[in-house]
PDB file of C-alpha atoms in Angstrom:
ATOM      1  CA  MET A   1     112.240 170.291 134.927  1.00 96.00           C
ATOM      2  CA  ARG A   2     112.740 173.086 132.472  1.00 97.00           C
ATOM      3  CA  TYR A   3     112.461 173.055 128.679  1.00 98.00           C
ATOM      4  CA  ARG A   4     114.662 174.925 126.233  1.00 98.00           C
ATOM      5  CA  SER A   5     114.389 175.706 122.553  1.00 98.00           C
ATOM      6  CA  THR A   6     116.378 173.619 120.094  1.00 98.00           C
ATOM      7  CA  ARG A   7     117.477 176.923 118.533  1.00 98.00           C
ATOM      8  CA  GLY A   8     118.735 178.332 121.818  1.00 96.00           C
ATOM      9  CA  GLY A   9     117.199 181.775 121.453  1.00 95.00           C
ATOM     10  CA  ALA A  10     114.255 181.584 123.846  1.00 97.00           C
ATOM     11  CA  PRO A  11     113.914 181.539 127.633  1.00 97.00           C
ATOM     12  CA  GLU A  12     113.478 178.199 129.388  1.00 98.00           C
ATOM     13  CA  VAL A  13     109.902 177.297 130.349  1.00 98.00           C
ATOM     14  CA  THR A  14     107.976 174.676 132.328  1.00 96.00           C
ATOM     15  CA  ALA A  15     106.313 171.660 130.701  1.00 96.00           C
ATOM     16  CA  SER A  16     102.889 173.315 130.859  1.00 94.00           C
ATOM     17  CA  GLU A  17     104.229 176.470 129.218  1.00 94.00           C
ATOM     18  CA  ALA A  18     105.929 174.431 126.488  1.00 96.00           C
ATOM     19  CA  MET A  19     102.705 172.540 125.757  1.00 92.00           C
ATOM     20  CA  ARG A  20     100.630 175.695 125.657  1.00 88.00           C
ATOM     21  CA  ARG A  21     103.070 177.568 123.400  1.00 90.00           C
ATOM     22  CA  GLY A  22     103.713 174.695 120.983  1.00 88.00           C
ATOM     23  CA  LEU A  23     106.791 176.256 119.392  1.00 94.00           C
ATOM     24  CA  ALA A  24     109.359 178.420 121.094  1.00 97.00           C
ATOM     25  CA  PRO A  25     109.362 182.127 120.121  1.00 97.00           C
ATOM     26  CA  ASP A  26     112.578 181.567 118.147  1.00 98.00           C
ATOM     27  CA  GLY A  27     110.870 178.870 116.045  1.00 97.00           C
ATOM     28  CA  GLY A  28     112.566 175.959 117.806  1.00 98.00           C
ATOM     29  CA  LEU A  29     111.049 172.951 119.499  1.00 98.00           C
ATOM     30  CA  TYR A  30     110.986 172.687 123.274  1.00 98.00           C
ATOM     31  CA  VAL A  31     113.087 169.856 124.670  1.00 98.00           C
ATOM     32  CA  PRO A  32     113.950 168.949 128.273  1.00 98.00           C
ATOM     33  CA  THR A  33     117.146 170.502 129.595  1.00 97.00           C
ATOM     34  CA  ALA A  34     118.075 167.044 130.951  1.00 96.00           C
ATOM     35  CA  LEU A  35     116.720 163.536 130.605  1.00 96.00           C
ATOM     36  CA  PRO A  36     115.766 161.683 133.780  1.00 95.00           C
ATOM     37  CA  SER A  37     116.948 158.190 134.573  1.00 95.00           C
ATOM     38  CA  PHE A  38     114.521 155.547 135.780  1.00 94.00           C
ATOM     39  CA  ASP A  39     114.906 152.637 138.140  1.00 92.00           C
ATOM     40  CA  PRO A  40     112.745 149.807 136.753  1.00 89.00           C
ATOM     41  CA  ARG A  41     111.772 148.857 140.327  1.00 90.00           C
ATOM     42  CA  ALA A  42     109.976 152.199 140.624  1.00 89.00           C
ATOM     43  CA  PHE A  43     107.282 150.720 138.394  1.00 90.00           C
ATOM     44  CA  ASP A  44     106.667 147.646 140.541  1.00 90.00           C
ATOM     45  CA  GLY A  45     103.053 147.505 141.640  1.00 91.00           C
ATOM     46  CA  LEU A  46     101.798 149.777 138.858  1.00 91.00           C
ATOM     47  CA  HIS A  47      99.228 147.943 136.786  1.00 86.00           C
ATOM     48  CA  THR A  48      97.307 150.338 134.560  1.00 90.00           C
ATOM     49  CA  VAL A  49      98.484 152.397 131.620  1.00 92.00           C
ATOM     50  CA  ALA A  50      97.383 155.510 133.524  1.00 95.00           C
ATOM     51  CA  GLU A  51      99.543 154.586 136.549  1.00 95.00           C
ATOM     52  CA  LEU A  52     102.540 153.774 134.372  1.00 93.00           C
ATOM     53  CA  GLY A  53     102.058 156.925 132.314  1.00 94.00           C
ATOM     54  CA  ALA A  54     101.949 159.151 135.383  1.00 97.00           C
ATOM     55  CA  ALA A  55     105.093 157.503 136.805  1.00 96.00           C
ATOM     56  CA  LEU A  56     106.972 157.934 133.516  1.00 95.00           C
ATOM     57  CA  LEU A  57     105.858 161.533 133.045  1.00 96.00           C
ATOM     58  CA  ARG A  58     106.375 162.746 136.629  1.00 96.00           C
ATOM     59  CA  PRO A  59     110.080 163.685 136.202  1.00 96.00           C
ATOM     60  CA  PHE A  60     109.239 165.664 133.066  1.00 97.00           C
ATOM     61  CA  PHE A  61     106.723 167.715 135.085  1.00 97.00           C
ATOM     62  CA  ALA A  62     108.876 168.170 138.197  1.00 96.00           C
ATOM     63  CA  GLY A  63     108.199 171.655 139.575  1.00 96.00           C
ATOM     64  CA  ASP A  64     105.337 172.243 137.130  1.00 96.00           C
ATOM     65  CA  PRO A  65     101.891 173.219 138.466  1.00 94.00           C
ATOM     66  CA  LEU A  66     100.506 170.144 136.685  1.00 95.00           C
ATOM     67  CA  GLU A  67     102.784 167.710 138.563  1.00 96.00           C
ATOM     68  CA  PRO A  68     100.331 166.932 141.410  1.00 96.00           C
ATOM     69  CA  GLU A  69      97.541 166.300 138.889  1.00 96.00           C
ATOM     70  CA  LEU A  70      99.407 163.884 136.601  1.00 97.00           C
ATOM     71  CA  GLY A  71      97.677 160.822 138.035  1.00 96.00           C
ATOM     72  CA  GLN A  72      94.234 162.290 137.373  1.00 97.00           C
ATOM     73  CA  VAL A  73      95.244 163.642 133.945  1.00 96.00           C
ATOM     74  CA  CYS A  74      96.457 160.187 132.894  1.00 97.00           C
ATOM     75  CA  ALA A  75      93.365 158.484 134.350  1.00 97.00           C
ATOM     76  CA  GLU A  76      91.133 160.777 132.283  1.00 94.00           C
ATOM     77  CA  ALA A  77      93.253 160.505 129.125  1.00 95.00           C
ATOM     78  CA  PHE A  78      93.597 156.722 129.177  1.00 95.00           C
ATOM     79  CA  ASP A  79      90.053 155.803 130.184  1.00 93.00           C
ATOM     80  CA  PHE A  80      89.275 153.545 127.229  1.00 92.00           C
ATOM     81  CA  PRO A  81      89.790 149.780 126.980  1.00 92.00           C
ATOM     82  CA  MET A  82      93.315 148.851 125.972  1.00 91.00           C
ATOM     83  CA  PRO A  83      94.143 145.223 126.600  1.00 88.00           C
ATOM     84  CA  LEU A  84      97.790 144.471 127.226  1.00 87.00           C
ATOM     85  CA  ARG A  85      98.929 141.495 125.169  1.00 91.00           C
ATOM     86  CA  PRO A  86     101.265 138.866 126.604  1.00 91.00           C
ATOM     87  CA  VAL A  87     104.642 138.305 124.970  1.00 94.00           C
ATOM     88  CA  SER A  88     107.252 135.607 125.484  1.00 94.00           C
ATOM     89  CA  HIS A  89     108.776 137.356 128.537  1.00 91.00           C
ATOM     90  CA  PRO A  90     106.947 136.283 131.730  1.00 87.00           C
ATOM     91  CA  THR A  91     106.327 139.805 133.080  1.00 80.00           C
ATOM     92  CA  ALA A  92     106.270 141.912 129.899  1.00 84.00           C
ATOM     93  CA  ARG A  93     103.129 142.966 128.068  1.00 85.00           C
ATOM     94  CA  LEU A  94     102.570 144.684 124.727  1.00 91.00           C
ATOM     95  CA  LEU A  95     100.347 147.738 124.348  1.00 91.00           C
ATOM     96  CA  GLU A  96      98.715 147.904 120.925  1.00 92.00           C
ATOM     97  CA  LEU A  97      98.260 151.566 120.077  1.00 92.00           C
ATOM     98  CA  PHE A  98      95.136 151.229 117.933  1.00 92.00           C
ATOM     99  CA  TRP A  99      92.723 150.880 120.869  1.00 91.00           C
ATOM    100  CA  GLY A 100      91.958 154.591 121.187  1.00 92.00           C
ATOM    101  CA  PRO A 101      88.625 156.195 120.291  1.00 92.00           C
ATOM    102  CA  THR A 102      89.724 156.987 116.706  1.00 93.00           C
ATOM    103  CA  ALA A 103      91.815 153.805 116.276  1.00 92.00           C
ATOM    104  CA  ALA A 104      94.949 155.925 115.801  1.00 91.00           C
ATOM    105  CA  PHE A 105      98.092 155.672 117.889  1.00 92.00           C
ATOM    106  CA  LYS A 106      97.879 159.458 118.179  1.00 92.00           C
ATOM    107  CA  ASP A 107      94.916 159.071 120.540  1.00 93.00           C
ATOM    108  CA  PHE A 108      97.349 158.401 123.392  1.00 94.00           C
ATOM    109  CA  GLY A 109      99.318 161.624 122.991  1.00 93.00           C
ATOM    110  CA  ALA A 110      96.410 163.806 121.901  1.00 93.00           C
ATOM    111  CA  ARG A 111      94.189 162.747 124.794  1.00 95.00           C
ATOM    112  CA  PHE A 112      96.972 163.370 127.316  1.00 95.00           C
ATOM    113  CA  LEU A 113      97.626 166.781 125.783  1.00 93.00           C
ATOM    114  CA  ALA A 114      93.924 167.698 125.853  1.00 92.00           C
ATOM    115  CA  ARG A 115      93.450 166.654 129.478  1.00 92.00           C
ATOM    116  CA  ALA A 116      96.659 168.409 130.542  1.00 93.00           C
ATOM    117  CA  MET A 117      95.784 171.613 128.703  1.00 88.00           C
ATOM    118  CA  SER A 118      92.273 171.660 130.158  1.00 86.00           C
ATOM    119  CA  ARG A 119      93.816 172.536 133.520  1.00 86.00           C
ATOM    120  CA  GLY A 120      95.323 175.771 134.696  1.00 70.00           C
ATOM    121  CA  SER A 121      94.880 178.556 132.199  1.00 69.00           C
ATOM    122  CA  THR A 122      91.426 179.693 131.108  1.00 75.00           C
ATOM    123  CA  ALA A 123      92.781 181.790 128.241  1.00 80.00           C
ATOM    124  CA  PRO A 124      91.268 180.807 124.879  1.00 86.00           C
ATOM    125  CA  LEU A 125      93.455 178.592 122.732  1.00 85.00           C
ATOM    126  CA  ARG A 126      93.312 177.745 119.030  1.00 86.00           C
ATOM    127  CA  ILE A 127      95.017 174.577 117.810  1.00 85.00           C
ATOM    128  CA  VAL A 128      95.690 174.179 114.094  1.00 86.00           C
ATOM    129  CA  VAL A 129      96.397 170.645 112.859  1.00 85.00           C
ATOM    130  CA  ALA A 130      97.643 170.032 109.328  1.00 82.00           C
ATOM    131  CA  THR A 131      97.237 166.412 108.345  1.00 78.00           C
ATOM    132  CA  SER A 132      96.786 164.012 105.511  1.00 70.00           C
ATOM    133  CA  GLY A 133      95.946 161.116 107.795  1.00 80.00           C
ATOM    134  CA  ASP A 134      94.535 160.279 111.183  1.00 84.00           C
ATOM    135  CA  THR A 135      96.167 163.071 113.213  1.00 83.00           C
ATOM    136  CA  GLY A 136      93.352 165.564 112.675  1.00 85.00           C
ATOM    137  CA  GLY A 137      90.662 163.144 113.760  1.00 86.00           C
ATOM    138  CA  ALA A 138      92.580 162.121 116.869  1.00 90.00           C
ATOM    139  CA  VAL A 139      93.252 165.734 117.903  1.00 89.00           C
ATOM    140  CA  ALA A 140      89.689 166.858 117.130  1.00 88.00           C
ATOM    141  CA  ALA A 141      88.256 163.963 119.147  1.00 91.00           C
ATOM    142  CA  ALA A 142      90.647 164.526 122.054  1.00 92.00           C
ATOM    143  CA  PHE A 143      89.795 168.226 122.369  1.00 88.00           C
ATOM    144  CA  SER A 144      86.102 167.909 121.467  1.00 88.00           C
ATOM    145  CA  ARG A 145      84.771 168.913 124.897  1.00 83.00           C
ATOM    146  CA  VAL A 146      87.694 170.895 126.257  1.00 86.00           C
ATOM    147  CA  PRO A 147      86.520 174.387 127.243  1.00 84.00           C
ATOM    148  CA  ASN A 148      88.207 177.450 125.697  1.00 84.00           C
ATOM    149  CA  VAL A 149      89.912 175.407 122.955  1.00 85.00           C
ATOM    150  CA  ASP A 150      89.099 175.579 119.253  1.00 86.00           C
ATOM    151  CA  VAL A 151      90.595 172.982 116.924  1.00 86.00           C
ATOM    152  CA  ILE A 152      91.013 173.670 113.214  1.00 88.00           C
ATOM    153  CA  VAL A 153      91.898 170.664 111.056  1.00 85.00           C
ATOM    154  CA  LEU A 154      93.538 171.384 107.688  1.00 87.00           C
ATOM    155  CA  ASP A 155      93.243 168.328 105.495  1.00 77.00           C
TER     156      ASP A 155
END
């Protein structure tokens, strides 16, 4: 899968390149060139959030160097307790997003991003987070032991 800029003035990139760059050179956001479709039966037999996450993300990383590592990335990112709550549907469960290390829903995305970005490139990276809430804490915690990454939180 390739990613293009919402402004249309930058070359297409892989998922890993889009994550590492943040914004496209033309100031746009990277978005997939196409959205995959999913067969719900493809998720049969998957029981953990890490397994489900890897299955959902795999099409978005198709052809990316990170694709073969998605299972491990998700296992590392989602390694904290997160009980799934039953709902009225017999096979559905609800994931409450406050179970992360900083009690912010952003823990899920930030931890995946940190584990994904810890692979591949060894070039130093500086992440600047501007926040008035829990984003800074979640990002700082997620990247706290990631080599070659500095996080600056503007509050």
